[in-house]
mmCIF file of C-alpha atoms and ligand atoms in Angstrom:
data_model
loop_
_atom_site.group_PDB
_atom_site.id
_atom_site.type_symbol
_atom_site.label_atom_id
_atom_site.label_comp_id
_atom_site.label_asym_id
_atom_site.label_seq_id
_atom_site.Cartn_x
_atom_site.Cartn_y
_atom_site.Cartn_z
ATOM 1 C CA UNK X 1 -96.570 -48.261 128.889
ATOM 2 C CA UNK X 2 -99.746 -49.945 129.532
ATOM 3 C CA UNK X 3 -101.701 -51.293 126.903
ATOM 4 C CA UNK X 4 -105.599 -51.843 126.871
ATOM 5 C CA UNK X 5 -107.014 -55.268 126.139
ATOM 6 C CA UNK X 6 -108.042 -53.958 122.562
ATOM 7 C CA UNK X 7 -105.294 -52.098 121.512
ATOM 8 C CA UNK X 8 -103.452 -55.133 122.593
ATOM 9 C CA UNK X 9 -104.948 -56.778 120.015
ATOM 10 C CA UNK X 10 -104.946 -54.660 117.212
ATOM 11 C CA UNK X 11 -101.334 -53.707 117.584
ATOM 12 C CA UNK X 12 -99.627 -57.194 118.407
ATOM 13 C CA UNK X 13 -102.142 -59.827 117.416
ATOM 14 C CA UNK X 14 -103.804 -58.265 114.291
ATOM 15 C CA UNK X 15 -102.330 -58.754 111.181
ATOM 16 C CA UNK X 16 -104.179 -59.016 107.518
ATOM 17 C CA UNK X 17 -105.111 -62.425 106.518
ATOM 18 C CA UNK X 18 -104.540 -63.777 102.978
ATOM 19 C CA UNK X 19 -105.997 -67.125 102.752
ATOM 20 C CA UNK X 20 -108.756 -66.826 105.268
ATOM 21 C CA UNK X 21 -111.820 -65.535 104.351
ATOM 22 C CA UNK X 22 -112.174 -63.275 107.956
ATOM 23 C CA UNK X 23 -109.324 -62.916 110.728
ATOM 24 C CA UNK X 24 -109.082 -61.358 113.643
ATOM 25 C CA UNK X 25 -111.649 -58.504 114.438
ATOM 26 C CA UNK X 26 -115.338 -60.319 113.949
ATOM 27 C CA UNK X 27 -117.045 -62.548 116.802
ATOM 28 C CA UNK X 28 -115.815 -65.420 114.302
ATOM 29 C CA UNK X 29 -113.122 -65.827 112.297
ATOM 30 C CA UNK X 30 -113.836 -67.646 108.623
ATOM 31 C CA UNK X 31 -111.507 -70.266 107.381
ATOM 32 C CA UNK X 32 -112.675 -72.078 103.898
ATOM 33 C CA UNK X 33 -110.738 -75.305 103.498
ATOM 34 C CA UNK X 34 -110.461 -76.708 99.771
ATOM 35 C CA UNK X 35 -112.707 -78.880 98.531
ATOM 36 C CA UNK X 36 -112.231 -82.665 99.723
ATOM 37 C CA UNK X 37 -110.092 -81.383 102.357
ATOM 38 C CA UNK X 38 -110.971 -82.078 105.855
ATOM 39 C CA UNK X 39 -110.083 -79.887 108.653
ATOM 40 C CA UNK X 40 -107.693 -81.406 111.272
ATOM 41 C CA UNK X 41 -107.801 -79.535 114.667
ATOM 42 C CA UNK X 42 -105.310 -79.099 117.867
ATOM 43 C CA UNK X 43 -104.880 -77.126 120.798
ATOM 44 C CA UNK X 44 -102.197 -77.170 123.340
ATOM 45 C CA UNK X 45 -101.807 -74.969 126.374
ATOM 46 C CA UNK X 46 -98.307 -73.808 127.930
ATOM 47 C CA UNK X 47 -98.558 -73.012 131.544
ATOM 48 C CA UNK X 48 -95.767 -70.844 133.031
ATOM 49 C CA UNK X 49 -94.190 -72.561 135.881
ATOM 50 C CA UNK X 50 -95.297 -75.965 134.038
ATOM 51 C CA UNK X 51 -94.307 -76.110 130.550
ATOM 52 C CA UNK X 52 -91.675 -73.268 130.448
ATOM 53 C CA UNK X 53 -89.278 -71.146 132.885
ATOM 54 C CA UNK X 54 -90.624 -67.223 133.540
ATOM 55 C CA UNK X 55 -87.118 -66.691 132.471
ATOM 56 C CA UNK X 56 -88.052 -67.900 129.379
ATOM 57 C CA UNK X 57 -87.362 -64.764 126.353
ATOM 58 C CA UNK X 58 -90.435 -63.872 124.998
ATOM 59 C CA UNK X 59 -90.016 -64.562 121.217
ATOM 60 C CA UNK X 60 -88.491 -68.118 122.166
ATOM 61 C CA UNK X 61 -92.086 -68.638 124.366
ATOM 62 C CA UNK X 62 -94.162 -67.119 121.036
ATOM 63 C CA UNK X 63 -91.988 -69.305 118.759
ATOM 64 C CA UNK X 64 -92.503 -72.444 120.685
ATOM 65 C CA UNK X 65 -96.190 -71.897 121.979
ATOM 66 C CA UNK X 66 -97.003 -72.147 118.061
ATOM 67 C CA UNK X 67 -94.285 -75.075 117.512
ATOM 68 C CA UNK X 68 -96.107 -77.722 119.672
ATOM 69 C CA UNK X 69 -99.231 -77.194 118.090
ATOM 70 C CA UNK X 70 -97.985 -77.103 114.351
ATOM 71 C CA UNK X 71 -95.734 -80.635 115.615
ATOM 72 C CA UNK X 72 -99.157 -81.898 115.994
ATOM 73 C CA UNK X 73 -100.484 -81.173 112.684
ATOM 74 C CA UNK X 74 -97.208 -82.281 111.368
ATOM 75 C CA UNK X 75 -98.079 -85.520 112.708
ATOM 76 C CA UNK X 76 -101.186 -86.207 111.324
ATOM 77 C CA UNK X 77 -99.907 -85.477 107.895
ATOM 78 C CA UNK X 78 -101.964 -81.871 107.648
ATOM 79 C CA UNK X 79 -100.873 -78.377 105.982
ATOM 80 C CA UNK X 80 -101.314 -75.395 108.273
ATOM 81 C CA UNK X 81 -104.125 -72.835 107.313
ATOM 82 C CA UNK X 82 -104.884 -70.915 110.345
ATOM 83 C CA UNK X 83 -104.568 -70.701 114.255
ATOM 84 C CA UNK X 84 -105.989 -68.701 117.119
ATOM 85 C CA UNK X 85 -104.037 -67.525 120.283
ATOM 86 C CA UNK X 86 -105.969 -67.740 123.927
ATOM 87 C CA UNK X 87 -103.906 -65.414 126.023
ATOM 88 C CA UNK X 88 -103.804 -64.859 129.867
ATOM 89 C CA UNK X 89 -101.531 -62.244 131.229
ATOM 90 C CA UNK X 90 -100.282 -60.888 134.290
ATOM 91 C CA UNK X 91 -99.489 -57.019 132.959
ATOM 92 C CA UNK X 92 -99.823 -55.999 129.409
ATOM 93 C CA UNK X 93 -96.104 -55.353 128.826
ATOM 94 C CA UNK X 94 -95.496 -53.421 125.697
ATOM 95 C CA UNK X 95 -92.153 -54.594 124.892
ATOM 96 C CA UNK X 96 -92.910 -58.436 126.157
ATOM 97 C CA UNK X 97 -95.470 -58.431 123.827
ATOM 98 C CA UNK X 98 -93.582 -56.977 120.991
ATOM 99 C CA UNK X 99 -90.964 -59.591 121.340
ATOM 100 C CA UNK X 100 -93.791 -62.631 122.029
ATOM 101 C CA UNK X 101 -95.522 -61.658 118.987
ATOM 102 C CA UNK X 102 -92.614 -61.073 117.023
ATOM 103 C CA UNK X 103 -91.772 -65.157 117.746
ATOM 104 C CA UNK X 104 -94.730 -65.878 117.137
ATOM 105 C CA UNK X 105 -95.551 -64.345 113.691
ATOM 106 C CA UNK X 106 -91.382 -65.177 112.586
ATOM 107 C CA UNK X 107 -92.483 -69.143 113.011
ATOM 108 C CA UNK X 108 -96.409 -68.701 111.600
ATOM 109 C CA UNK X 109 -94.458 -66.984 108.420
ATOM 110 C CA UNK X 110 -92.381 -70.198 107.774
ATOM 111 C CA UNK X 111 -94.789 -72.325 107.606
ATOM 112 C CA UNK X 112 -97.966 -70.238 106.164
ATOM 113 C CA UNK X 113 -100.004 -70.464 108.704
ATOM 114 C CA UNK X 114 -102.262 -67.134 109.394
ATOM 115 C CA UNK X 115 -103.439 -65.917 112.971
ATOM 116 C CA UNK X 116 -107.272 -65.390 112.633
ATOM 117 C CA UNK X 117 -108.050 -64.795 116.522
ATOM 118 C CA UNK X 118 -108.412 -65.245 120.006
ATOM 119 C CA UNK X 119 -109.088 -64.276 123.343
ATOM 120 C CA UNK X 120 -107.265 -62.231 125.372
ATOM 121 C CA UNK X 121 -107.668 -61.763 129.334
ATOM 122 C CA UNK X 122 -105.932 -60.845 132.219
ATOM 123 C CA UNK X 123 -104.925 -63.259 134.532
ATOM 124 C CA UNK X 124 -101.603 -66.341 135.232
ATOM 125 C CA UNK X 125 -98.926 -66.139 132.059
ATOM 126 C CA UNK X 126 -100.883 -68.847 129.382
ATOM 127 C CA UNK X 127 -101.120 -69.081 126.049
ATOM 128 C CA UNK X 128 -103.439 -71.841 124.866
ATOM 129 C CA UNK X 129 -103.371 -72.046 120.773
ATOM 130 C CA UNK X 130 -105.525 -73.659 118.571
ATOM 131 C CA UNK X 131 -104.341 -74.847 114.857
ATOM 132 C CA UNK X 132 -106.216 -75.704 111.931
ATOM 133 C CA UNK X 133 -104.870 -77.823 109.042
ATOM 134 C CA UNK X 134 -105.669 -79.160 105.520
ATOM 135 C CA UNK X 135 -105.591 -82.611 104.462
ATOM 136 C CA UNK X 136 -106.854 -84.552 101.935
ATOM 137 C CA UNK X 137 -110.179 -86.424 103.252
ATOM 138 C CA UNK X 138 -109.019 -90.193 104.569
ATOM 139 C CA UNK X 139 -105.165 -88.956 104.172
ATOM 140 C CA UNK X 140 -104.666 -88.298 107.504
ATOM 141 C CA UNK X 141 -101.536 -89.824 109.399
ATOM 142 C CA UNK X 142 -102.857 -91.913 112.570
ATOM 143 C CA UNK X 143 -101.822 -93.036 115.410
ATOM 144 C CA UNK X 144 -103.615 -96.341 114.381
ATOM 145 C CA UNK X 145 -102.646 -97.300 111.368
ATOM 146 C CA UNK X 146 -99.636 -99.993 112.850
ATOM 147 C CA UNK X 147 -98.809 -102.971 111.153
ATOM 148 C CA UNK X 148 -96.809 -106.082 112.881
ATOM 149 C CA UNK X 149 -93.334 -105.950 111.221
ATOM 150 C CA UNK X 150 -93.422 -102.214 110.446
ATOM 151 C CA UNK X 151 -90.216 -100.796 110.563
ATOM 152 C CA UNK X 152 -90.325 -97.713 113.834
ATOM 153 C CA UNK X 153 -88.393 -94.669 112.683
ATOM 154 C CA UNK X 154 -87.367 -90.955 114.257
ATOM 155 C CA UNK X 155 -86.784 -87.606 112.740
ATOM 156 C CA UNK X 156 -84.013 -85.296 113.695
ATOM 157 C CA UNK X 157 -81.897 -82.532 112.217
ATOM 158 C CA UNK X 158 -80.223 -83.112 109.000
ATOM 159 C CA UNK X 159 -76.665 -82.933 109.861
ATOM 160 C CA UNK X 160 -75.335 -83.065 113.728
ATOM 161 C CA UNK X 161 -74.323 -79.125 113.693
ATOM 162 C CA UNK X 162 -78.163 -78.484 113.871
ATOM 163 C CA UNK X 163 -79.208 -78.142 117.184
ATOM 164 C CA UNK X 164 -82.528 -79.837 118.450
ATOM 165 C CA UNK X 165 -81.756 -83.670 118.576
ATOM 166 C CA UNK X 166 -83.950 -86.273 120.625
ATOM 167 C CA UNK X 167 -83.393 -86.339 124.075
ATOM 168 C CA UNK X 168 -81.517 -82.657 124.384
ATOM 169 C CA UNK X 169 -84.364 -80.340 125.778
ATOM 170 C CA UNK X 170 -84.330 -83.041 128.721
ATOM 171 C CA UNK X 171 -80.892 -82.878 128.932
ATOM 172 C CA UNK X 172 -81.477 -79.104 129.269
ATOM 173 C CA UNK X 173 -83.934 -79.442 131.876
ATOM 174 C CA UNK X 174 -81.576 -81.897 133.750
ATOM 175 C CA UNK X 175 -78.929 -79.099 133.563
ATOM 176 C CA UNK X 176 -81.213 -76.265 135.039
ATOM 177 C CA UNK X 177 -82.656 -78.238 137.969
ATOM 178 C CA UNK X 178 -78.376 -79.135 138.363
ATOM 179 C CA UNK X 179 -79.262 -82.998 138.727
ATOM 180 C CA UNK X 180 -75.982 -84.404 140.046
ATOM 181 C CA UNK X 181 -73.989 -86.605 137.492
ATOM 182 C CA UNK X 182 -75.136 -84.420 134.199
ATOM 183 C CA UNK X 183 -71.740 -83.710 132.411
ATOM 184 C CA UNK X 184 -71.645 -80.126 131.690
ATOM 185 C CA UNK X 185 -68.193 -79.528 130.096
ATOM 186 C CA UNK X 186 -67.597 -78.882 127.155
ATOM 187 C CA UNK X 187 -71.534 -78.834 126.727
ATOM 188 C CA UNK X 188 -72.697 -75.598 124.293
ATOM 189 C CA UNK X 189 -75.542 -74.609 126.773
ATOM 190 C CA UNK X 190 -77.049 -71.609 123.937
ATOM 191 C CA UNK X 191 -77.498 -75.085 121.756
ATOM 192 C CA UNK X 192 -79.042 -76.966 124.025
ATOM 193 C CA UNK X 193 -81.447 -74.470 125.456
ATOM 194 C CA UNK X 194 -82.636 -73.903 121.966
ATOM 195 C CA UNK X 195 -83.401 -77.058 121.951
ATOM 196 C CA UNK X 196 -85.706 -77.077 124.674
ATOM 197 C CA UNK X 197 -86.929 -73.808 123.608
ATOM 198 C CA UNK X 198 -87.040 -73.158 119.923
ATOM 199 C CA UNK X 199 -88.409 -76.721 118.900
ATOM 200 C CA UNK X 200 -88.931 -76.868 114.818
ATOM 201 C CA UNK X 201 -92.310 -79.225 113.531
ATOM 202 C CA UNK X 202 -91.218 -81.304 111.179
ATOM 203 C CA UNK X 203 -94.648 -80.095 109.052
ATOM 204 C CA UNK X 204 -92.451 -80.889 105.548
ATOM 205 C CA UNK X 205 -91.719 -84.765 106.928
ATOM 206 C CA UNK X 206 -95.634 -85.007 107.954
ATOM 207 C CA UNK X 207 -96.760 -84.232 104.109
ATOM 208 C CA UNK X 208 -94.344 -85.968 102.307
ATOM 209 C CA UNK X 209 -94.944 -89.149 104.825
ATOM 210 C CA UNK X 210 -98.459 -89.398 103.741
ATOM 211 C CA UNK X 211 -99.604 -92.299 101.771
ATOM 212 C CA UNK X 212 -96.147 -93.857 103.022
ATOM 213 C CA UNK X 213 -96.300 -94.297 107.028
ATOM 214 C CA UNK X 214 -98.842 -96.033 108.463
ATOM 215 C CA UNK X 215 -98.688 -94.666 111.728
ATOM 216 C CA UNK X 216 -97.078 -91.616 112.919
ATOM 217 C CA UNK X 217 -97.100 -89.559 116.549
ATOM 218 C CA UNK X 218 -95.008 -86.478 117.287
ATOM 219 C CA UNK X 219 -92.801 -87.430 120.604
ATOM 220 C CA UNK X 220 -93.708 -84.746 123.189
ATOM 221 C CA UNK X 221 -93.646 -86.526 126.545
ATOM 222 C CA UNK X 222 -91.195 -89.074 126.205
ATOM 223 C CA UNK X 223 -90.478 -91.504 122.900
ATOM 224 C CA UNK X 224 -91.539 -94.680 125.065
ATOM 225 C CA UNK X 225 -94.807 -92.973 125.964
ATOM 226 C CA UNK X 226 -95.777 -92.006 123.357
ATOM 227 C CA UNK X 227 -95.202 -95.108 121.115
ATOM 228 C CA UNK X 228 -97.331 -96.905 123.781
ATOM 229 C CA UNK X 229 -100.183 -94.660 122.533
ATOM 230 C CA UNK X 230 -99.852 -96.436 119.173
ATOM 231 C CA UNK X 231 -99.576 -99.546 119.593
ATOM 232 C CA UNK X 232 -102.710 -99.398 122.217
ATOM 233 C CA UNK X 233 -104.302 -97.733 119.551
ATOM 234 C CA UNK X 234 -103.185 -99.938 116.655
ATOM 235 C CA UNK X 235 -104.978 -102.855 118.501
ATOM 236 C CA UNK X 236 -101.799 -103.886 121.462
ATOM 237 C CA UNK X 237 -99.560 -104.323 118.842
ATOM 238 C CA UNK X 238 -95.520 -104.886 120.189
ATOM 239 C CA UNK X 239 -92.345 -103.382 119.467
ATOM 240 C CA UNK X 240 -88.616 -104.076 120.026
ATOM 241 C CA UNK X 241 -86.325 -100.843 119.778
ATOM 242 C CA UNK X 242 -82.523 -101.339 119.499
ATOM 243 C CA UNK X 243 -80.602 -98.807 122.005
ATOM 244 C CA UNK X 244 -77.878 -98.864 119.799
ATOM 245 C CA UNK X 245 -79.671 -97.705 116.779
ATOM 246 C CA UNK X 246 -80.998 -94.138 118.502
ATOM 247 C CA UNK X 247 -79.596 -91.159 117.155
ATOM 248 C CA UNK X 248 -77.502 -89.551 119.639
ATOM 249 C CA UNK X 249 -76.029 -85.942 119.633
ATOM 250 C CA UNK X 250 -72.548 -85.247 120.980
ATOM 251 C CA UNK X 251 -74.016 -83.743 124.011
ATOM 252 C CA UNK X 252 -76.077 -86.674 125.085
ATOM 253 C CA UNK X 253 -73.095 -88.865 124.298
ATOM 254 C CA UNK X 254 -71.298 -87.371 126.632
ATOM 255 C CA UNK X 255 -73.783 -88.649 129.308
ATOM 256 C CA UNK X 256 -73.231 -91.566 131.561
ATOM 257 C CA UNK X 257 -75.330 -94.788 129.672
ATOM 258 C CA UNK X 258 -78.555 -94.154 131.795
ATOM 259 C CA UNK X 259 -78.819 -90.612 131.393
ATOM 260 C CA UNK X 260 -78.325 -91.081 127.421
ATOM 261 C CA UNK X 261 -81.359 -93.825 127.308
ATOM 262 C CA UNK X 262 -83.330 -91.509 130.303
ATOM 263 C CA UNK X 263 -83.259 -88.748 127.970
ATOM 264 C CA UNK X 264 -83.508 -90.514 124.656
ATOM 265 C CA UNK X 265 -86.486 -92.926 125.639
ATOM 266 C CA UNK X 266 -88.259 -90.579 127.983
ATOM 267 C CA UNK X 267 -86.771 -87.448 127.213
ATOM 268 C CA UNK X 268 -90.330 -85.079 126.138
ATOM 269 C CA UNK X 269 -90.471 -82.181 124.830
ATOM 270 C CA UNK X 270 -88.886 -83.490 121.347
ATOM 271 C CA UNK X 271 -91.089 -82.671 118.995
ATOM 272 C CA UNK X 272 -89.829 -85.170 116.280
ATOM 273 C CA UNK X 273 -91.905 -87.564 114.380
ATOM 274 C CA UNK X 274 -92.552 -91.087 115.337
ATOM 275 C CA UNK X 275 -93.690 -93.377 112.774
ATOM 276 C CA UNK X 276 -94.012 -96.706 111.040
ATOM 277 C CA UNK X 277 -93.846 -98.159 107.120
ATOM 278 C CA UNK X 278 -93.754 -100.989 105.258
ATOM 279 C CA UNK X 279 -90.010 -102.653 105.324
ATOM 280 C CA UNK X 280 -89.987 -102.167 101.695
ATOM 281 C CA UNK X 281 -90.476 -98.601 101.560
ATOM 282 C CA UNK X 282 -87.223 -97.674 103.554
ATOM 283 C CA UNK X 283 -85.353 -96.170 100.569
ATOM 284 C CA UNK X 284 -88.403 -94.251 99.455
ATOM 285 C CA UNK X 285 -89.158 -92.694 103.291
ATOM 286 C CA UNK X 286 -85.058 -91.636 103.633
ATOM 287 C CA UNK X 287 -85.732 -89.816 100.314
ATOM 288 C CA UNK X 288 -88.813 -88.176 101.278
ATOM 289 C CA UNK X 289 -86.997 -86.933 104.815
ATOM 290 C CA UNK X 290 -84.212 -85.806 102.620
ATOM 291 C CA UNK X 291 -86.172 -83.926 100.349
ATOM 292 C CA UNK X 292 -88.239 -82.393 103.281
ATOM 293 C CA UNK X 293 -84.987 -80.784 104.946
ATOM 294 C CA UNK X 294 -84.872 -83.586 107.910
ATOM 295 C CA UNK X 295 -82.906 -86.966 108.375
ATOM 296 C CA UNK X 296 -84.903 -90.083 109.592
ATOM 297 C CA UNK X 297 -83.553 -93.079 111.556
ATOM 298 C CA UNK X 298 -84.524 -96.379 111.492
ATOM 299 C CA UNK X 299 -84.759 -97.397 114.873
ATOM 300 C CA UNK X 300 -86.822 -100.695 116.053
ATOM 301 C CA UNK X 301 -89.421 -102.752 114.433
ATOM 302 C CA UNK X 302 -93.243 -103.553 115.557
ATOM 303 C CA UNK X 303 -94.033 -106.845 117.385
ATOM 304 C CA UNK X 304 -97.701 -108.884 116.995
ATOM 305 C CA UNK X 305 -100.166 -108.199 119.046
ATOM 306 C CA UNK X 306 -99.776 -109.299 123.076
ATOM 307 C CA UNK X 307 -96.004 -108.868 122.314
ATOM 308 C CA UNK X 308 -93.791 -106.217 124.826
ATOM 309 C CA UNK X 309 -92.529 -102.884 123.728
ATOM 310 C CA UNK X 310 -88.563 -103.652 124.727
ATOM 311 C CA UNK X 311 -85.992 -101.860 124.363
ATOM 312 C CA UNK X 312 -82.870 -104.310 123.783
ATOM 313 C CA UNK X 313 -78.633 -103.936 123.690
ATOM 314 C CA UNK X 314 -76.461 -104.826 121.016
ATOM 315 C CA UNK X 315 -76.674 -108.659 121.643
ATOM 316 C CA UNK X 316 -80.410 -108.314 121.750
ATOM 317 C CA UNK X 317 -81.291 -108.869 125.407
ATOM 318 C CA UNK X 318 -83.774 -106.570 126.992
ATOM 319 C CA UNK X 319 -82.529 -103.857 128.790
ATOM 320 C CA UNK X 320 -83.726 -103.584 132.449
ATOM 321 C CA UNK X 321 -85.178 -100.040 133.223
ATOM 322 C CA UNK X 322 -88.566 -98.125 133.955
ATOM 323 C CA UNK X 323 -88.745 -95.605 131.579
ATOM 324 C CA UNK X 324 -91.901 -93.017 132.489
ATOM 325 C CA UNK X 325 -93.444 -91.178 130.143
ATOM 326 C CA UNK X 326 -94.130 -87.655 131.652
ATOM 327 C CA UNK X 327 -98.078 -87.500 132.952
ATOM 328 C CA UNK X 328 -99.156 -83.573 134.027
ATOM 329 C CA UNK X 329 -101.261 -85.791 136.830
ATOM 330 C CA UNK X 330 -99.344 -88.822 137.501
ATOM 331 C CA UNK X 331 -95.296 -87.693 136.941
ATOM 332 C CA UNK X 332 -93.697 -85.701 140.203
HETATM 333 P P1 ADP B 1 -115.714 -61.541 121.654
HETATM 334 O O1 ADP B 1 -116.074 -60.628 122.778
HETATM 335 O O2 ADP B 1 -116.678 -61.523 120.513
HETATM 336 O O3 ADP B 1 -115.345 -62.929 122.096
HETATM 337 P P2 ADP B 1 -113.180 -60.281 121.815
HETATM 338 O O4 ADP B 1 -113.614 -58.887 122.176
HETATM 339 O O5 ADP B 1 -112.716 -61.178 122.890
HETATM 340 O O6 ADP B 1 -114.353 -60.943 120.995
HETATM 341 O O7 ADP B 1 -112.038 -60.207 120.697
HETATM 342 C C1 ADP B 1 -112.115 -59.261 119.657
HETATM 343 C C2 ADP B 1 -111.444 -59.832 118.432
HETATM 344 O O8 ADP B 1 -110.060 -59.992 118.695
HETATM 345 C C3 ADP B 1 -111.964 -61.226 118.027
HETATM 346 O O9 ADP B 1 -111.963 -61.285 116.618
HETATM 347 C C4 ADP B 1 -110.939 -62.160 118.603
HETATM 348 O O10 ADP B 1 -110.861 -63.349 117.849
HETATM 349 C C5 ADP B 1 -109.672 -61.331 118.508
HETATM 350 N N1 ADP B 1 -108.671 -61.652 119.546
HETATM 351 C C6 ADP B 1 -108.776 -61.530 120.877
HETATM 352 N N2 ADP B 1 -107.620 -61.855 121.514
HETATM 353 C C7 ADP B 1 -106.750 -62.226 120.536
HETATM 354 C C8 ADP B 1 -105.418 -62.687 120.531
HETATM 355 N N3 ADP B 1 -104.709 -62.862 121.659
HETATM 356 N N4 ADP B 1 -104.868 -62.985 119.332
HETATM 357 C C9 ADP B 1 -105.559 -62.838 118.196
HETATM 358 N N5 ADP B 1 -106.813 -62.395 118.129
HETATM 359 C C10 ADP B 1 -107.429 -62.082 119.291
HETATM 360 MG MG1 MG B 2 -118.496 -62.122 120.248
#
């Protein structure tokens, strides 16, 4: 059944609001942050054909449309309030929509974040959502807070059985475009595909981190990458990662060495938290991971500035290998 652009709305998109003052409905929605909060802000876009498959089931595109953006507010240390949903669509399919919105709304529930509006259109499958977040004023995680000699550590799941571990959405990807050498046997393929397509914000890790880690990033385009961004931003600091200390699922162990540190270093599409602390706070940040549902690895340390970001082997020589981080403009 066909829908019309505003019953659309009111029947998939429109639900009451709680915390916001005004949601969806008005030519503005209201949102009324507490007082000596400041409002951090994100958008991200997710182009069919770009950023997912058109194969892709519709709750698993709602639930990870909203996952990037809420890994970003995770990152800056920020509680979700409120979001809005830009929407470009081919047809208005009753039942796609049914099952995007239901993916959406499941993940917005878990983490108390309310949609308050949008834009709707027709036009190339997109959904382009924007979150808002809390956080108290100056409290903010940054990408350039760095310290030389900060220890460099990575979230993951809490115990291996969870699916979702660095490097195994690209190993997912690797598997669908059938790259030769990829070691499928014995491989659970449902577990890795939810990695690539249910990823879960580590929004807990981001609160409790704050106050503790001076610098934090969410990996989305590749771990390498995206530490380069802070330690440009923390004034060209260095760092010096130890291969042998990344986490690494069964499945990506069962990769040949190259694929394992491919998909580890420059994997994307992780979603885990990136950040640094003070040496002497590594008891207190493995506590506040555990307590926030998430394990945390210690896996480098930060170099002065005008040192290289390396990643070494066991012995401690640098290992030989250009890892790209993934560029929309500049990668394949
Ligand atoms: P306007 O013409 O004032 O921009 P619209 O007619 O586009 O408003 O939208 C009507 C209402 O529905 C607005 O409150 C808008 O925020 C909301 N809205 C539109 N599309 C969506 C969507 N995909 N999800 C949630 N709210 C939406
Ligand atoms: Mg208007």
């Amino acid at each position: 059944m066909a829908l019309g652009e505003f019953d659309l709305i009111a029947r998939h998109f429109t639900r009451p609001v709680r915390r916001s003052p005004l949601g969806v409905g008005d030519d503005c929605a209201l949102i009324a942050p507490a007082a000596g909060m400041q409002l951090a802000v994100s958008s991200d876009m997710l182009v069919e054909g770009r950023h997912f498959l058109s194969t892709v089931a519709p709750e698993r595109l709602g639930h990870k449309a909203l996952a990037v953006n809420l890994s970003d507010l995770a990152a800056c240390g920020a509680r979700p309030l409120a979001y809005t949903l830009a929407l470009s669509l081919p047809r208005a399919d009753e039942a796609w929509l049914a099952a995007l919105a239901s993916g959406l709304h499941a993940l917005a529930d878990r983490h108390d974040i309310e949609l308050v509006g949008g834009d709707t259109t027709a036009g190339p499958l997109n959904l382009c959502i924007t979150v808002f977040g809390e956080v108290p004023a100056g409290d903010a995680l940054l990408r350039s807070g760095a310290r030389a000699g900060d220890d460099l550590w990575i979230s993951h799941p809490a115990t291996p059985d969870e699916p979702g571990w660095l490097g195994e959405a690209r190993l997912m990807l690797e598997i669908f475009r059938g790259t030769p050498g990829v070691r499928t046997e014995g491989l659970d393929l449902d577990r890795l595909r939810l990695a690539m397509e249910c990823p879960q914000p580590r929004v807990a890790l981001g609160l409790a981190l704050r106050g503790v880690a001076r610098s934090a990033i969410d990996v989305s385009d590749g771990l390498l990458g995206d530490l380069g961004h802070v330690l440009r931003r923390s004034g060209g600091l260095g760092a010096r990662i130890e291969a042998a200390a990344l986490p690494r699922s069964a499945a990506i162990l069962r990769q040949h060495e190259a694929l394992q540190l491919e998909c580890l270093l420059a994997g994307g599409d992780d979603y885990e938290l990136l950040f640094s602390a003070d040496p002497t706070d590594r008891d207190t940040v493995s506590a506040l991971a555990a307590r926030a549902g998430c394990g945390v690895t210690r896996i480098g340390t930060l170099g002065a500035a005008g040192t290289p970001l390396e990643v070494v082997d066991a012995d401690g020589r640098p290992l030989a290998a250009a890892w790209a981080s993934f560029d929309h403009f500049l990668s394949r």
